[in-house]
């Protein structure tokens, strides 16, 4: 298998661990507060690389950071109202959104193999999402998260090869920390005064989300998507709810039934379909 695909699979595995952690943190913190704190931690870790980044990396980092921030904040907000399992499944609808958003924005081509794999993955996600109860506010915010991340995936595939991975990841993280911090400050002095006490139970999760799930994974993602198309990357990211379901069961006791298990199997099959290539036929010589 392509090493870049394996790298993106690792990224997806780590992302799967974030859903139960975000769900736990949302008990005391709002979506924008969780996002601002995790990006602040991540921004401190990559600040040295950001300060050395060229102007072009800051320009593209701002564009990527804005799209990613909308995705992260709306996901964290949605988790205040729905289960971590359901959030992961709805987030992965970006699998089907990527080919069509790419066609609308960039007039890209939609390959039948990738489109078929994306459709298969979404069928699996639909089966898995039946397992949890819905909430209009939470579901709507999470669908916005999926749409924003589809845009982010497309933009990253277009600009990643033009930048050094550390510089591109660092600039978008620092800018996301700035954007989210300004939004958090707009929430009012009363919430800011109570922030340290409300954040105390969630600091371990926030440090993990900042250092590992944000700083390290955005760096690996910038490397991996240099050699993987946006459509194929989106199908790989469809494994996220499978990993999220596993960690949700381990940490929060959230359980998938038969439909959820079948849906997870379809998602795995979709990733295999997206990577499948027919074996080359041997050349015939001497009339054979």
mmCIF file with all atom_site columns, N, CA and C in Angstrom, residues 8 11 31 41 43 68 91 102 113 130 139 141 168 174-175 179 195 224 241 256-257 264-265 278 283 288:
data_model
loop_
_atom_site.group_PDB
_atom_site.id
_atom_site.type_symbol
_atom_site.label_atom_id
_atom_site.label_alt_id
_atom_site.label_comp_id
_atom_site.label_asym_id
_atom_site.label_entity_id
_atom_site.label_seq_id
_atom_site.pdbx_PDB_ins_code
_atom_site.Cartn_x
_atom_site.Cartn_y
_atom_site.Cartn_z
_atom_site.occupancy
_atom_site.B_iso_or_equiv
_atom_site.pdbx_formal_charge
_atom_site.auth_seq_id
_atom_site.auth_comp_id
_atom_site.auth_asym_id
_atom_site.auth_atom_id
_atom_site.pdbx_PDB_model_num
ATOM 1  N N  . UNK A 1 8   ? -1.990  8.592   6.227   1.00 0.00 ? 8   UNK A N  1
ATOM 2  C CA . UNK A 1 8   ? -3.322  9.157   6.435   1.00 0.00 ? 8   UNK A CA 1
ATOM 3  C C  . UNK A 1 8   ? -4.202  8.232   7.268   1.00 0.00 ? 8   UNK A C  1
ATOM 4  N N  . UNK A 1 11  ? -3.311  9.055   10.790  1.00 0.00 ? 11  UNK A N  1
ATOM 5  C CA . UNK A 1 11  ? -3.980  10.308  11.146  1.00 0.00 ? 11  UNK A CA 1
ATOM 6  C C  . UNK A 1 11  ? -5.433  10.043  11.515  1.00 0.00 ? 11  UNK A C  1
ATOM 7  N N  . UNK A 1 31  ? -17.845 24.820  22.592  1.00 0.00 ? 31  UNK A N  1
ATOM 8  C CA . UNK A 1 31  ? -17.084 24.410  21.425  1.00 0.00 ? 31  UNK A CA 1
ATOM 9  C C  . UNK A 1 31  ? -15.952 25.366  21.098  1.00 0.00 ? 31  UNK A C  1
ATOM 10 N N  . UNK A 1 41  ? -2.432  25.412  22.764  1.00 0.00 ? 41  UNK A N  1
ATOM 11 C CA . UNK A 1 41  ? -1.410  24.414  23.100  1.00 0.00 ? 41  UNK A CA 1
ATOM 12 C C  . UNK A 1 41  ? -0.635  24.015  21.848  1.00 0.00 ? 41  UNK A C  1
ATOM 13 N N  . UNK A 1 43  ? -0.345  25.715  19.072  1.00 0.00 ? 43  UNK A N  1
ATOM 14 C CA . UNK A 1 43  ? 0.392   26.857  18.546  1.00 0.00 ? 43  UNK A CA 1
ATOM 15 C C  . UNK A 1 43  ? 1.721   27.077  19.250  1.00 0.00 ? 43  UNK A C  1
ATOM 16 N N  . UNK A 1 68  ? -10.554 25.000  8.454   1.00 0.00 ? 68  UNK A N  1
ATOM 17 C CA . UNK A 1 68  ? -10.413 24.002  9.518   1.00 0.00 ? 68  UNK A CA 1
ATOM 18 C C  . UNK A 1 68  ? -11.057 24.475  10.811  1.00 0.00 ? 68  UNK A C  1
ATOM 19 N N  . UNK A 1 91  ? -19.821 13.606  10.645  1.00 0.00 ? 91  UNK A N  1
ATOM 20 C CA . UNK A 1 91  ? -18.613 14.282  10.163  1.00 0.00 ? 91  UNK A CA 1
ATOM 21 C C  . UNK A 1 91  ? -18.075 13.605  8.909   1.00 0.00 ? 91  UNK A C  1
ATOM 22 N N  . UNK A 1 102 ? -15.604 19.620  -4.941  1.00 0.00 ? 102 UNK A N  1
ATOM 23 C CA . UNK A 1 102 ? -14.495 19.803  -5.864  1.00 0.00 ? 102 UNK A CA 1
ATOM 24 C C  . UNK A 1 102 ? -14.967 20.100  -7.269  1.00 0.00 ? 102 UNK A C  1
ATOM 25 N N  . UNK A 1 113 ? -14.420 5.092   -9.801  1.00 0.00 ? 113 UNK A N  1
ATOM 26 C CA . UNK A 1 113 ? -13.961 4.248   -8.700  1.00 0.00 ? 113 UNK A CA 1
ATOM 27 C C  . UNK A 1 113 ? -14.037 4.989   -7.370  1.00 0.00 ? 113 UNK A C  1
ATOM 28 N N  . UNK A 1 130 ? -27.757 5.221   12.332  1.00 0.00 ? 130 UNK A N  1
ATOM 29 C CA . UNK A 1 130 ? -29.062 4.801   12.841  1.00 0.00 ? 130 UNK A CA 1
ATOM 30 C C  . UNK A 1 130 ? -29.008 4.385   14.306  1.00 0.00 ? 130 UNK A C  1
ATOM 31 N N  . UNK A 1 139 ? -26.988 17.947  15.012  1.00 0.00 ? 139 UNK A N  1
ATOM 32 C CA . UNK A 1 139 ? -26.800 17.381  13.673  1.00 0.00 ? 139 UNK A CA 1
ATOM 33 C C  . UNK A 1 139 ? -26.462 18.462  12.655  1.00 0.00 ? 139 UNK A C  1
ATOM 34 N N  . UNK A 1 141 ? -25.017 21.420  13.163  1.00 0.00 ? 141 UNK A N  1
ATOM 35 C CA . UNK A 1 141 ? -23.652 21.908  13.376  1.00 0.00 ? 141 UNK A CA 1
ATOM 36 C C  . UNK A 1 141 ? -22.627 20.909  12.853  1.00 0.00 ? 141 UNK A C  1
ATOM 37 N N  . UNK A 1 168 ? 3.638   24.806  6.587   1.00 0.00 ? 168 UNK A N  1
ATOM 38 C CA . UNK A 1 168 ? 2.221   24.921  6.278   1.00 0.00 ? 168 UNK A CA 1
ATOM 39 C C  . UNK A 1 168 ? 1.359   24.552  7.483   1.00 0.00 ? 168 UNK A C  1
ATOM 40 N N  . UNK A 1 174 ? -1.156  28.286  14.182  1.00 0.00 ? 174 UNK A N  1
ATOM 41 C CA . UNK A 1 174 ? -1.020  29.568  14.881  1.00 0.00 ? 174 UNK A CA 1
ATOM 42 C C  . UNK A 1 174 ? -2.178  30.500  14.531  1.00 0.00 ? 174 UNK A C  1
ATOM 43 N N  . UNK A 1 175 ? -2.570  30.524  13.266  1.00 0.00 ? 175 UNK A N  1
ATOM 44 C CA . UNK A 1 175 ? -3.681  31.383  12.860  1.00 0.00 ? 175 UNK A CA 1
ATOM 45 C C  . UNK A 1 175 ? -5.009  30.887  13.427  1.00 0.00 ? 175 UNK A C  1
ATOM 46 N N  . UNK A 1 179 ? -7.537  33.100  15.623  1.00 0.00 ? 179 UNK A N  1
ATOM 47 C CA . UNK A 1 179 ? -8.948  33.274  15.280  1.00 0.00 ? 179 UNK A CA 1
ATOM 48 C C  . UNK A 1 179 ? -9.853  32.783  16.414  1.00 0.00 ? 179 UNK A C  1
ATOM 49 N N  . UNK A 1 195 ? -13.342 30.392  33.224  1.00 0.00 ? 195 UNK A N  1
ATOM 50 C CA . UNK A 1 195 ? -12.684 29.439  32.336  1.00 0.00 ? 195 UNK A CA 1
ATOM 51 C C  . UNK A 1 195 ? -11.668 28.541  33.041  1.00 0.00 ? 195 UNK A C  1
ATOM 52 N N  . UNK A 1 224 ? 1.097   13.590  3.924   1.00 0.00 ? 224 UNK A N  1
ATOM 53 C CA . UNK A 1 224 ? 0.367   12.530  3.249   1.00 0.00 ? 224 UNK A CA 1
ATOM 54 C C  . UNK A 1 224 ? -0.409  13.005  2.037   1.00 0.00 ? 224 UNK A C  1
ATOM 55 N N  . UNK A 1 241 ? -15.130 7.252   11.778  1.00 0.00 ? 241 UNK A N  1
ATOM 56 C CA . UNK A 1 241 ? -16.183 6.806   12.688  1.00 0.00 ? 241 UNK A CA 1
ATOM 57 C C  . UNK A 1 241 ? -15.988 5.386   13.200  1.00 0.00 ? 241 UNK A C  1
ATOM 58 N N  . UNK A 1 256 ? -22.270 -0.001  19.603  1.00 0.00 ? 256 UNK A N  1
ATOM 59 C CA . UNK A 1 256 ? -22.863 -0.168  18.284  1.00 0.00 ? 256 UNK A CA 1
ATOM 60 C C  . UNK A 1 256 ? -23.614 -1.488  18.221  1.00 0.00 ? 256 UNK A C  1
ATOM 61 N N  . UNK A 1 257 ? -24.785 -1.471  17.591  1.00 0.00 ? 257 UNK A N  1
ATOM 62 C CA . UNK A 1 257 ? -25.527 -2.699  17.381  1.00 0.00 ? 257 UNK A CA 1
ATOM 63 C C  . UNK A 1 257 ? -25.138 -3.348  16.063  1.00 0.00 ? 257 UNK A C  1
ATOM 64 N N  . UNK A 1 264 ? -19.811 -0.232  9.692   1.00 0.00 ? 264 UNK A N  1
ATOM 65 C CA . UNK A 1 264 ? -18.364 -0.132  9.826   1.00 0.00 ? 264 UNK A CA 1
ATOM 66 C C  . UNK A 1 264 ? -17.645 -1.005  8.813   1.00 0.00 ? 264 UNK A C  1
ATOM 67 N N  . UNK A 1 265 ? -18.187 -2.209  8.567   1.00 0.00 ? 265 UNK A N  1
ATOM 68 C CA . UNK A 1 265 ? -17.583 -3.104  7.579   1.00 0.00 ? 265 UNK A CA 1
ATOM 69 C C  . UNK A 1 265 ? -17.645 -2.497  6.178   1.00 0.00 ? 265 UNK A C  1
ATOM 70 N N  . UNK A 1 278 ? -6.114  -3.214  -10.514 1.00 0.00 ? 278 UNK A N  1
ATOM 71 C CA . UNK A 1 278 ? -5.947  -4.529  -11.133 1.00 0.00 ? 278 UNK A CA 1
ATOM 72 C C  . UNK A 1 278 ? -4.485  -4.845  -11.375 1.00 0.00 ? 278 UNK A C  1
ATOM 73 N N  . UNK A 1 283 ? 3.346   -9.013  -20.401 1.00 0.00 ? 283 UNK A N  1
ATOM 74 C CA . UNK A 1 283 ? 3.436   -8.812  -21.854 1.00 0.00 ? 283 UNK A CA 1
ATOM 75 C C  . UNK A 1 283 ? 3.677   -10.131 -22.550 1.00 0.00 ? 283 UNK A C  1
ATOM 76 N N  . UNK A 1 288 ? 3.258   -15.676 -28.183 1.00 0.00 ? 288 UNK A N  1
ATOM 77 C CA . UNK A 1 288 ? 2.528   -16.328 -27.089 1.00 0.00 ? 288 UNK A CA 1
ATOM 78 C C  . UNK A 1 288 ? 1.328   -15.485 -26.689 1.00 0.00 ? 288 UNK A C  1
#
